Short mmCIF file of C-alpha atoms and ligand atoms in Angstrom, two decimals:
data_model
loop_
_atom_site.label_atom_id
_atom_site.label_comp_id
_atom_site.label_asym_id
_atom_site.label_seq_id
_atom_site.Cartn_x
_atom_site.Cartn_y
_atom_site.Cartn_z
CA MET B 1 -18.32 11.12 -1.99
CA GLY B 2 -15.10 11.21 0.04
CA ILE B 3 -13.09 8.06 0.65
CA ARG B 4 -13.75 8.39 4.39
CA THR B 5 -17.55 8.47 3.88
CA LYS B 6 -17.25 5.46 1.58
CA LEU B 7 -15.26 3.55 4.20
CA ILE B 8 -17.73 4.49 6.96
CA LEU B 9 -20.67 3.37 4.80
CA PHE B 10 -18.87 0.14 3.95
CA ILE B 11 -18.11 -0.68 7.61
CA LEU B 12 -21.66 0.25 8.69
CA THR B 13 -23.14 -1.97 5.97
CA LEU B 14 -20.81 -4.75 7.10
CA LEU B 15 -21.89 -4.25 10.73
CA ALA B 16 -25.57 -4.26 9.72
CA ALA B 17 -25.02 -7.46 7.70
CA ILE B 18 -23.26 -9.11 10.68
CA CYS B 19 -26.12 -8.04 13.01
CA THR B 20 -28.71 -9.43 10.57
CA VAL B 21 -26.89 -12.76 10.31
CA LEU B 22 -26.52 -12.92 14.12
CA THR B 23 -30.24 -12.13 14.54
CA LEU B 24 -31.24 -14.86 12.08
CA LEU B 25 -28.92 -17.39 13.74
CA PHE B 26 -30.14 -16.42 17.19
CA SER B 27 -33.83 -16.63 16.17
CA HIS B 28 -33.32 -20.01 14.56
CA ASN B 29 -31.40 -21.53 17.48
CA GLU B 30 -33.62 -19.99 20.13
CA TRP B 31 -36.75 -21.15 18.32
CA ALA B 32 -35.27 -24.66 18.05
CA ALA B 33 -34.53 -24.65 21.82
CA ILE B 34 -37.97 -23.31 22.72
CA SER B 35 -39.63 -25.80 20.38
CA SER B 36 -37.73 -28.75 21.82
CA ASN B 37 -38.56 -27.65 25.41
CA ASN B 38 -42.19 -27.39 24.44
CA GLN B 39 -42.22 -30.82 22.83
CA ARG B 40 -40.61 -32.29 25.95
CA LYS B 41 -43.25 -30.65 28.11
CA ASN B 42 -46.08 -31.93 25.85
CA LEU B 43 -44.61 -35.42 25.88
CA GLN B 44 -44.45 -35.37 29.69
CA ILE B 45 -48.13 -34.38 29.75
CA LEU B 46 -48.96 -37.28 27.36
CA LEU B 47 -46.97 -39.77 29.49
CA ALA B 48 -48.64 -38.55 32.67
CA MET B 49 -52.01 -38.81 30.92
CA SER B 50 -51.31 -42.44 29.94
CA GLU B 51 -50.50 -43.21 33.64
CA VAL B 52 -53.79 -41.64 34.69
CA CYS B 53 -55.75 -43.52 31.96
CA SER B 54 -54.13 -46.80 32.99
CA GLU B 55 -55.09 -46.30 36.64
CA ILE B 56 -58.67 -45.31 35.81
CA HIS B 57 -58.90 -48.36 33.49
CA ASP B 58 -57.67 -50.76 36.19
CA THR B 59 -59.85 -49.41 39.01
CA PRO B 60 -62.88 -47.85 37.36
CA GLY B 61 -65.02 -45.76 39.69
CA LYS B 62 -62.57 -45.90 42.62
CA SER B 63 -59.43 -44.48 41.27
CA SER B 64 -57.94 -41.38 42.82
CA ALA B 65 -56.68 -40.65 39.31
CA TYR B 66 -60.01 -39.04 38.50
CA ARG B 67 -58.79 -36.02 40.44
CA TYR B 68 -55.63 -35.75 38.38
CA PHE B 69 -57.56 -36.23 35.19
CA LYS B 70 -59.42 -32.97 35.86
CA THR B 71 -56.22 -31.04 36.55
CA PHE B 72 -54.93 -31.54 32.97
CA LEU B 73 -57.38 -29.06 31.57
CA LYS B 74 -55.91 -26.39 33.86
CA THR B 75 -52.95 -26.21 31.47
CA PRO B 76 -54.17 -23.51 29.05
CA GLU B 77 -52.94 -25.15 25.82
CA ILE B 78 -54.77 -28.46 26.58
CA ILE B 79 -58.26 -28.38 25.15
CA LYS B 80 -59.30 -32.02 25.37
CA VAL B 81 -58.11 -35.15 27.21
CA SER B 82 -59.51 -38.66 26.82
CA CYS B 83 -58.75 -42.32 27.49
CA SER B 84 -59.89 -45.20 25.30
CA ASP B 85 -59.64 -48.97 25.68
CA ALA B 86 -58.69 -51.83 23.36
CA ASN B 87 -61.98 -51.48 21.44
CA ASN B 88 -61.36 -47.80 20.94
CA SER B 89 -64.31 -46.91 23.14
CA VAL B 90 -63.68 -43.80 25.21
CA PHE B 91 -64.01 -44.51 28.93
CA MET B 92 -62.96 -41.09 30.17
CA GLU B 93 -63.03 -37.71 28.47
CA ASP B 94 -62.93 -34.06 29.37
CA ARG B 95 -62.91 -31.07 27.04
CA TYR B 96 -62.59 -27.40 27.41
CA TYR B 97 -63.74 -25.78 24.29
CA SER B 98 -65.11 -24.99 21.70
CA SER B 99 -62.65 -22.18 21.00
CA GLN B 100 -63.27 -19.64 18.30
CA PRO B 101 -61.40 -20.20 15.05
CA GLN B 102 -58.59 -17.68 14.68
CA PRO B 103 -56.06 -17.12 11.91
CA PHE B 104 -52.98 -19.16 12.75
CA PRO B 105 -49.75 -17.36 11.94
CA ARG B 106 -47.06 -19.92 11.08
CA LEU B 107 -44.05 -17.69 10.67
CA LEU B 108 -41.24 -19.72 12.15
CA LYS B 109 -40.03 -23.16 11.21
CA THR B 110 -41.72 -26.21 12.78
CA PHE B 111 -39.71 -29.21 13.95
CA PRO B 112 -40.46 -32.96 13.73
CA PRO B 113 -42.64 -34.20 16.67
CA PRO B 114 -41.29 -36.46 19.50
CA ARG B 115 -40.75 -40.07 18.52
CA ILE B 116 -42.90 -41.42 21.39
CA GLY B 117 -46.65 -41.52 20.67
CA VAL B 118 -48.51 -40.34 17.58
CA TRP B 119 -48.60 -36.61 16.95
CA LYS B 120 -50.89 -35.21 14.29
CA THR B 121 -52.24 -31.79 13.46
CA LYS B 122 -55.80 -31.41 12.33
CA ASN B 123 -58.16 -28.59 11.68
CA ASP B 124 -61.36 -28.76 13.62
CA ASN B 125 -63.72 -26.13 12.19
CA GLY B 126 -60.94 -23.61 11.69
CA VAL B 127 -59.19 -24.40 15.01
CA GLU B 128 -55.68 -25.85 14.60
CA ILE B 129 -55.27 -28.81 16.94
CA LEU B 130 -52.21 -30.83 17.80
CA GLU B 131 -53.52 -34.27 18.54
CA ALA B 132 -51.28 -36.56 20.61
CA SER B 133 -52.07 -40.15 21.49
CA LEU B 134 -50.09 -42.87 23.21
CA ALA B 135 -50.96 -46.57 23.28
CA ALA B 136 -49.96 -48.33 26.53
CA ARG B 137 -50.75 -51.28 28.73
CA SER B 138 -52.33 -50.76 32.12
CA ARG B 139 -50.78 -52.37 35.19
CA LYS B 140 -53.28 -55.20 34.89
CA GLY B 141 -52.29 -55.75 31.29
CA GLY B 142 -55.27 -54.10 29.52
CA LYS B 143 -54.65 -52.13 26.32
CA ILE B 144 -55.38 -48.46 26.71
CA SER B 145 -54.79 -45.24 24.74
CA ALA B 146 -54.30 -41.77 26.18
CA HIS B 147 -55.29 -38.79 24.01
CA VAL B 148 -54.45 -35.14 24.53
CA ASP B 149 -55.54 -32.34 22.15
CA PHE B 150 -53.43 -29.21 22.37
CA SER B 151 -54.41 -25.87 20.92
CA ALA B 152 -51.66 -25.35 18.30
CA GLN B 153 -52.37 -21.65 18.37
CA LEU B 154 -51.80 -21.36 22.14
CA ILE B 155 -48.64 -23.47 21.96
CA TYR B 156 -47.38 -21.25 19.17
CA GLN B 157 -48.31 -18.10 21.10
CA GLU B 158 -46.48 -19.30 24.19
CA MET B 159 -43.41 -20.22 22.19
CA ALA B 160 -43.53 -16.88 20.36
CA SER B 161 -43.76 -15.02 23.67
CA SER B 162 -40.73 -16.95 25.04
CA LEU B 163 -38.85 -16.05 21.87
CA ARG B 164 -39.83 -12.39 22.27
CA GLN B 165 -38.52 -12.33 25.84
CA ALA B 166 -35.20 -13.92 24.90
CA SER B 167 -34.92 -11.67 21.83
CA ALA B 168 -35.46 -8.51 23.89
CA SER B 169 -32.25 -8.98 25.86
CA PHE B 170 -30.43 -10.17 22.72
CA PHE B 171 -31.46 -7.02 20.87
CA VAL B 172 -30.34 -4.78 23.75
CA ILE B 173 -26.88 -6.42 23.67
CA LEU B 174 -26.81 -6.29 19.86
CA SER B 175 -27.80 -2.61 19.80
CA ILE B 176 -25.07 -1.75 22.33
CA ALA B 177 -22.53 -3.70 20.22
CA PHE B 178 -23.75 -1.94 17.05
CA ALA B 179 -23.50 1.49 18.72
CA ILE B 180 -19.96 0.66 19.94
CA GLY B 181 -19.12 -0.54 16.41
CA CYS B 182 -20.41 2.70 14.86
CA THR B 183 -18.55 4.90 17.36
CA GLY B 184 -15.39 2.80 16.87
CA THR B 185 -15.71 3.15 13.10
CA LEU B 186 -16.02 6.93 13.35
CA ILE B 187 -13.03 7.17 15.72
CA ILE B 188 -10.84 4.81 13.68
CA THR B 189 -11.63 6.45 10.34
CA ARG B 190 -10.90 9.83 11.91
CA VAL B 191 -7.58 8.59 13.33
CA ILE B 192 -6.64 7.07 9.95
CA PHE B 193 -7.86 9.89 7.74
CA LYS B 194 -6.62 12.87 9.71
CA PRO B 195 -2.98 12.30 8.69
CA ILE B 196 -4.10 11.51 5.12
CA GLN B 197 -6.02 14.78 5.09
CA THR B 198 -2.93 16.57 6.44
CA MET B 199 -0.87 15.01 3.65
CA ALA B 200 -3.41 15.96 1.00
CA ASP B 201 -3.33 19.55 2.31
CA ALA B 202 0.48 19.51 2.31
CA ALA B 203 0.53 18.15 -1.27
CA ARG B 204 -1.79 20.99 -2.30
CA ILE B 205 0.41 23.60 -0.58
CA ILE B 206 3.60 22.18 -2.12
CA GLY B 207 1.85 21.92 -5.51
CA ALA B 208 1.04 25.62 -5.19
CA GLY B 209 4.77 26.32 -5.02
CA ARG B 210 5.53 26.51 -1.28
CA LEU B 211 8.28 23.90 -1.44
CA ASP B 212 9.48 24.58 2.12
CA HIS B 213 6.22 23.26 3.64
CA ARG B 214 6.64 20.13 5.82
CA ILE B 215 4.31 17.68 7.60
CA PRO B 216 4.83 17.13 11.35
CA VAL B 217 6.00 13.52 11.82
CA THR B 218 4.13 12.00 14.77
CA GLY B 219 5.04 8.43 15.70
CA SER B 220 6.88 5.72 13.84
CA ASP B 221 3.88 3.85 12.44
CA GLU B 222 3.06 3.58 8.71
CA MET B 223 1.57 7.10 8.70
CA GLY B 224 4.65 8.49 10.44
CA MET B 225 6.85 6.73 7.88
CA LEU B 226 4.71 8.08 5.04
CA ALA B 227 4.95 11.61 6.46
CA ALA B 228 8.75 11.27 6.76
CA GLU B 229 8.95 9.98 3.15
CA PHE B 230 6.72 12.84 2.04
CA ASN B 231 8.98 15.37 3.74
CA GLU B 232 12.01 13.71 2.17
CA MET B 233 10.33 14.05 -1.22
CA ALA B 234 9.59 17.72 -0.54
CA VAL B 235 13.26 18.26 0.38
CA LYS B 236 14.29 16.62 -2.92
CA LEU B 237 11.80 18.76 -4.83
CA LYS B 238 13.25 21.86 -3.19
CA GLU B 239 16.78 20.73 -4.08
CA PHE B 240 15.77 20.10 -7.69
CA ASP B 241 13.99 23.43 -7.82
CA ASP B 242 17.13 25.17 -6.51
CA MET B 243 19.22 23.21 -9.00
CA LYS B 244 16.91 24.24 -11.85
CA LYS B 245 17.16 27.91 -10.81
CA ASP B 246 20.96 27.64 -10.52
CA PHE B 247 21.14 25.85 -13.84
CA VAL B 248 19.11 28.49 -15.64
CA SER B 249 21.32 31.22 -14.20
CA SER B 250 24.53 29.32 -14.98
CA ILE B 251 23.46 28.18 -18.46
CA THR B 252 22.74 31.82 -19.25
CA HIS B 253 26.19 32.65 -17.92
CA ASP B 254 27.80 29.76 -19.85
CA LEU B 255 26.18 30.90 -23.07
CA ARG B 256 26.69 34.59 -22.51
CA SER B 257 30.35 34.67 -21.44
CA PRO B 258 31.83 33.20 -24.67
CA VAL B 259 29.43 35.27 -26.77
CA THR B 260 30.46 38.41 -24.83
CA GLY B 261 34.11 37.37 -25.28
CA ILE B 262 33.64 37.05 -29.03
CA GLU B 263 31.86 40.41 -29.14
CA LEU B 264 34.65 42.10 -27.19
CA CYS B 265 37.35 40.61 -29.39
CA SER B 266 35.56 41.67 -32.57
CA ASP B 267 35.22 45.22 -31.17
CA ILE B 268 38.95 45.26 -30.50
CA ILE B 269 39.66 43.95 -34.01
CA LYS B 270 37.42 46.72 -35.36
CA GLY B 271 39.54 49.27 -33.46
CA PHE B 272 42.76 47.73 -34.84
CA VAL B 273 41.39 47.87 -38.37
CA GLU B 274 40.42 51.53 -37.93
CA LYS B 275 43.87 52.33 -36.61
CA GLN B 276 45.35 50.08 -39.31
CA GLU B 277 47.22 48.09 -36.65
CA TYR B 278 46.75 44.83 -38.54
CA GLY B 279 49.61 43.06 -36.77
CA LYS B 280 47.64 42.93 -33.51
CA ILE B 281 44.62 41.20 -35.05
CA PRO B 282 45.80 37.52 -34.95
CA GLY B 283 45.98 37.51 -31.10
CA GLN B 284 42.30 38.44 -30.96
CA ILE B 285 41.40 35.82 -33.55
CA PHE B 286 42.91 33.13 -31.26
CA SER B 287 40.73 34.39 -28.41
CA ILE B 288 37.63 34.32 -30.65
CA ASN B 289 38.52 30.73 -31.57
CA GLU B 290 38.90 29.73 -27.91
CA HIS B 291 35.54 31.31 -27.00
CA SER B 292 33.74 29.64 -29.89
CA GLN B 293 35.30 26.28 -28.99
CA ARG B 294 33.99 26.69 -25.43
CA LEU B 295 30.56 27.54 -26.76
CA ASN B 296 30.67 24.55 -29.07
CA ARG B 297 31.67 22.20 -26.26
CA PHE B 298 28.72 23.39 -24.20
CA ILE B 299 26.27 23.03 -27.07
CA ASP B 300 27.74 19.55 -27.81
CA SER B 301 27.07 18.49 -24.22
CA LEU B 302 23.47 19.65 -24.48
CA LEU B 303 23.07 17.80 -27.77
CA GLU B 304 24.55 14.65 -26.24
CA ILE B 305 22.11 14.78 -23.37
CA SER B 306 19.26 15.04 -25.83
CA LYS B 307 20.71 12.06 -27.77
CA ILE B 308 20.97 10.01 -24.57
CA GLU B 309 17.41 10.88 -23.62
CA SER B 310 15.98 10.00 -27.00
CA GLY B 311 17.98 6.73 -27.03
CA LYS B 312 19.91 7.81 -30.14
CA MET B 313 23.42 7.61 -28.69
CA THR B 314 25.05 4.55 -30.25
CA LEU B 315 28.57 3.17 -29.90
CA ASP B 316 30.97 2.56 -32.76
CA ILE B 317 32.77 -0.50 -31.40
CA LYS B 318 36.34 -1.15 -32.58
CA THR B 319 39.52 -2.73 -31.22
CA VAL B 320 41.01 -0.18 -28.89
CA ASN B 321 43.86 0.12 -26.43
CA LEU B 322 42.80 1.81 -23.21
CA GLU B 323 46.41 2.67 -22.27
CA GLU B 324 46.85 4.67 -25.50
CA LEU B 325 43.58 6.52 -24.96
CA ALA B 326 44.45 7.35 -21.32
CA ASP B 327 47.94 8.45 -22.34
CA ARG B 328 46.46 10.79 -24.98
CA ALA B 329 43.98 12.23 -22.48
CA VAL B 330 46.71 12.78 -19.85
CA ARG B 331 48.94 14.51 -22.39
CA SER B 332 46.13 16.85 -23.45
CA PHE B 333 45.92 18.19 -19.87
CA LYS B 334 49.68 18.41 -19.22
CA SER B 335 50.02 22.10 -20.06
CA TYR B 336 46.83 23.05 -18.16
CA ALA B 337 48.12 21.14 -15.09
CA GLY B 338 51.52 22.77 -15.52
CA GLN B 339 49.91 26.23 -15.54
CA LYS B 340 48.18 25.41 -12.25
CA GLY B 341 51.35 23.98 -10.71
CA VAL B 342 49.76 20.53 -10.42
CA LYS B 343 51.87 17.41 -11.10
CA LEU B 344 50.01 15.20 -13.60
CA GLU B 345 51.37 11.66 -14.05
CA PHE B 346 50.36 8.54 -15.94
CA ILE B 347 51.46 5.34 -14.23
CA VAL B 348 51.25 2.06 -16.18
CA GLU B 349 51.79 -0.93 -13.92
CA GLN B 350 51.57 -3.73 -16.49
CA ASP B 351 50.96 -4.52 -20.15
CA ILE B 352 47.47 -3.50 -21.17
CA PRO B 353 45.96 -5.72 -23.86
CA ASP B 354 43.56 -4.43 -26.53
CA MET B 355 39.86 -4.47 -25.85
CA HIS B 356 36.65 -3.66 -27.66
CA GLY B 357 35.01 -0.26 -27.32
CA ASP B 358 34.17 3.04 -28.95
CA PRO B 359 37.51 4.93 -28.93
CA ASP B 360 36.00 8.43 -29.25
CA ARG B 361 33.47 7.86 -26.48
CA LEU B 362 36.02 6.22 -24.15
CA TYR B 363 38.41 9.12 -24.77
CA GLN B 364 35.55 11.48 -23.87
CA VAL B 365 35.04 9.62 -20.54
CA LEU B 366 38.76 9.64 -19.71
CA SER B 367 39.26 13.29 -20.59
CA ASN B 368 36.20 14.29 -18.54
CA ILE B 369 37.42 12.47 -15.41
CA ILE B 370 41.07 13.53 -15.83
CA GLY B 371 40.02 17.09 -16.76
CA ASN B 372 37.83 17.34 -13.65
CA ALA B 373 40.69 16.05 -11.48
CA VAL B 374 43.03 18.76 -12.79
CA LYS B 375 40.29 21.41 -12.69
CA PHE B 376 39.42 20.72 -9.03
CA THR B 377 43.03 20.35 -7.82
CA ASN B 378 44.83 23.56 -6.95
CA SER B 379 48.03 22.08 -5.53
CA GLY B 380 49.57 18.65 -5.26
CA SER B 381 49.15 15.98 -7.88
CA VAL B 382 46.85 14.04 -10.17
CA ASN B 383 47.95 10.43 -10.74
CA VAL B 384 46.33 8.28 -13.41
CA TYR B 385 46.84 4.51 -13.02
CA ILE B 386 45.85 1.81 -15.45
CA GLN B 387 45.47 -1.87 -14.53
CA ALA B 388 44.26 -5.00 -16.29
CA SER B 389 42.91 -8.06 -14.54
CA PRO B 390 41.21 -11.10 -16.11
CA GLY B 391 37.95 -9.81 -17.58
CA TRP B 392 38.44 -6.17 -16.51
CA GLN B 393 40.51 -3.06 -17.23
CA LYS B 394 40.56 -0.18 -14.77
CA VAL B 395 41.65 3.43 -14.98
CA ARG B 396 42.07 5.05 -11.58
CA VAL B 397 42.33 8.87 -11.38
CA CYS B 398 43.57 10.01 -7.95
CA ASP B 399 43.80 13.69 -7.12
CA THR B 400 44.73 15.74 -4.08
CA GLY B 401 42.11 18.38 -4.88
CA ILE B 402 39.16 19.94 -3.10
CA GLY B 403 37.31 16.60 -2.77
CA ILE B 404 33.58 16.02 -2.71
CA PRO B 405 31.44 16.17 0.46
CA GLU B 406 29.96 12.75 1.29
CA ARG B 407 26.34 13.96 1.08
CA GLU B 408 26.90 15.05 -2.55
CA LEU B 409 28.20 11.67 -3.76
CA LYS B 410 24.79 10.11 -4.31
CA ASN B 411 23.76 12.84 -6.76
CA LEU B 412 27.14 13.35 -8.40
CA PHE B 413 26.23 11.51 -11.61
CA SER B 414 22.85 13.21 -11.98
CA LYS B 415 22.17 15.47 -14.91
CA PHE B 416 23.13 19.16 -14.37
CA TYR B 417 24.43 18.38 -10.90
CA ARG B 418 27.27 20.59 -9.79
CA ILE B 419 28.59 21.06 -6.32
CA ASN B 420 28.45 24.47 -4.78
CA SER B 421 31.95 24.78 -3.45
CA GLY B 422 31.35 28.24 -2.01
CA PRO B 423 29.04 29.53 0.70
CA ARG B 424 25.51 28.03 0.57
CA GLY B 425 23.12 29.67 -1.87
CA SER B 426 25.77 31.29 -4.02
CA PRO B 427 25.25 29.82 -7.49
CA CYS B 428 28.10 31.77 -9.07
CA VAL B 429 30.74 29.56 -7.46
CA ARG B 430 29.52 26.48 -9.31
CA GLN B 431 31.65 25.76 -12.33
CA GLY B 432 30.78 23.89 -15.53
CA THR B 433 27.51 22.46 -16.74
CA GLY B 434 27.18 19.42 -14.51
CA LEU B 435 26.72 17.23 -17.60
CA GLY B 436 30.18 15.65 -17.92
CA LEU B 437 29.84 12.91 -15.29
CA PHE B 438 26.28 12.09 -16.34
CA ILE B 439 27.46 11.52 -19.92
CA ALA B 440 30.61 9.66 -18.76
CA LYS B 441 28.57 7.29 -16.60
CA PHE B 442 26.13 6.66 -19.44
CA ILE B 443 28.92 5.84 -21.92
CA THR B 444 30.72 3.56 -19.42
CA GLU B 445 27.51 1.70 -18.68
CA GLN B 446 26.83 1.36 -22.42
CA HIS B 447 30.18 -0.49 -22.55
CA GLY B 448 29.01 -2.78 -19.72
CA GLY B 449 31.22 -1.04 -17.15
CA ARG B 450 30.81 1.32 -14.21
CA ILE B 451 32.38 4.38 -12.56
CA GLU B 452 33.20 4.26 -8.85
CA VAL B 453 34.07 7.25 -6.71
CA GLU B 454 35.64 7.67 -3.29
CA SER B 455 36.08 11.16 -1.97
CA SER B 456 35.84 13.37 1.05
CA SER B 457 35.80 17.10 1.31
CA GLY B 458 39.30 18.66 1.30
CA LYS B 459 41.09 15.31 0.93
CA GLY B 460 40.94 14.69 -2.81
CA SER B 461 39.07 12.15 -4.88
CA VAL B 462 39.57 8.79 -6.57
CA PHE B 463 37.50 8.05 -9.67
CA THR B 464 37.75 4.50 -11.05
CA ILE B 465 36.50 3.61 -14.52
CA VAL B 466 35.94 -0.15 -14.68
CA LEU B 467 35.46 -1.63 -18.15
CA PRO B 468 34.96 -5.24 -19.26
CA ALA B 469 37.95 -6.43 -21.24
P1 ADP T 1 31.19 19.69 -15.18
O1 ADP T 1 31.20 19.30 -16.61
O2 ADP T 1 30.41 20.91 -14.90
O3 ADP T 1 32.52 19.65 -14.52
P2 ADP T 1 30.71 17.13 -14.11
O4 ADP T 1 29.46 16.33 -14.29
O5 ADP T 1 31.92 16.65 -14.83
O6 ADP T 1 30.33 18.60 -14.47
O7 ADP T 1 31.01 17.21 -12.56
C1 ADP T 1 29.98 17.52 -11.68
C2 ADP T 1 30.51 18.13 -10.42
O8 ADP T 1 31.25 17.16 -9.71
C3 ADP T 1 31.44 19.26 -10.63
O9 ADP T 1 30.74 20.46 -10.69
C4 ADP T 1 32.33 19.20 -9.41
O10 ADP T 1 31.75 19.98 -8.40
C5 ADP T 1 32.29 17.76 -9.00
N1 ADP T 1 33.54 17.03 -9.33
C6 ADP T 1 33.75 16.23 -10.38
N2 ADP T 1 35.01 15.70 -10.33
C7 ADP T 1 35.58 16.21 -9.22
C8 ADP T 1 36.88 16.07 -8.61
N3 ADP T 1 37.84 15.30 -9.14
N4 ADP T 1 37.13 16.74 -7.47
C9 ADP T 1 36.16 17.53 -6.91
N5 ADP T 1 34.93 17.72 -7.44
C10 ADP T 1 34.63 17.07 -8.57
#
């Protein structure tokens, strides 16, 4: 069963429960009102009857009240009226029945009788009677009692018919409200579930590999926000998919080019050996060495990533001087910078005290950042500054190179992330593995530090390695 059907069923059940509760409340209250009206009416009849009895008692034979006495029995529920005196002897009586016994349905609650007079129910040969009597004094001071017998069944029938009439209009209103509730539920669930359905369809399409599929964003409500987030996620997925494709093509290139280099060199050596030109061999051996070093570096990076991911990369903490490490790293790139015509300088502004850290790993971080600065600078300079402040030591690497577009900065330290510095969609212009900064950031954070970067396209970059002293 779909979530929409479940919600509709839930709301309809809720509506039905509310309607049932309202019906019960209405029936109870209406019955109480009808019952109290009826009791008031019966009491008025009893009071009027006591007036009539008193008058007949005071002026027997002459009273005009005899006429009224007869009119009581015109009320359908009254089946017997009588007046008695102080000795309980009946001096006036009129009766209407005997009515046929009928089953008396007592379905609804009964309420306590009025507090004036004595109200009793009795069963007279199967006929339910409500017997009311009121003791009073006549105007001349004689003790009299007025008695009225009501047919309980007729009273009940009249009350039930009043309740039916009131309920009819209540049920019409309730049915209209229920119908509006049902229609509203259908409309609301449709409005809510249509975008969810659209999103489910989009997720299916994207899952099937069409990563360029997007959901139309309508409005700025929660659904609109969800659709926008969904689209954002699809964009990211597409980016990662592109990155994966680029990575596969470049990793193949990165692995193949040194291997091809080694193969070429060994072919050349073979030719030299055949021609017995042994003197030319050493040059080729240097090239083979360079290629295998490159291959090794690449494989090392991949191994390091796997170490980081399995949590096996540990630090070998020793006393270390950051200035010495930075100086070593700068010197290792001097000749490369010189070849490119880039001025590489190390500027020490103050004494740098020793600190604790893993020297090999920190050297790896410094040479990655300095190496990148030289690699991505074609003219101008790369300046490396070192500073110490209480609690912190900083190495700042400023270059005048190609810079990094602002939109790329947030992903710069992600695994395998390289910036395409050429025309869009041309993977061949990406250089390196995109692993260096990811590893550098990890190592720096393992030391309790961080790497900050400021850069803009074409204006150079500043990388700052901040380490706790
Ligand atoms: P790689 O080992 O392939 O150089 P990194 O993780 O070290 O990878 O760098 C990721 C990307 O960041 C590089 O491909 C490059 O595009 C960019 N980058 C890093 N440093 C600089 C810099 N100083 N100037 C311009 N781009 C840089």
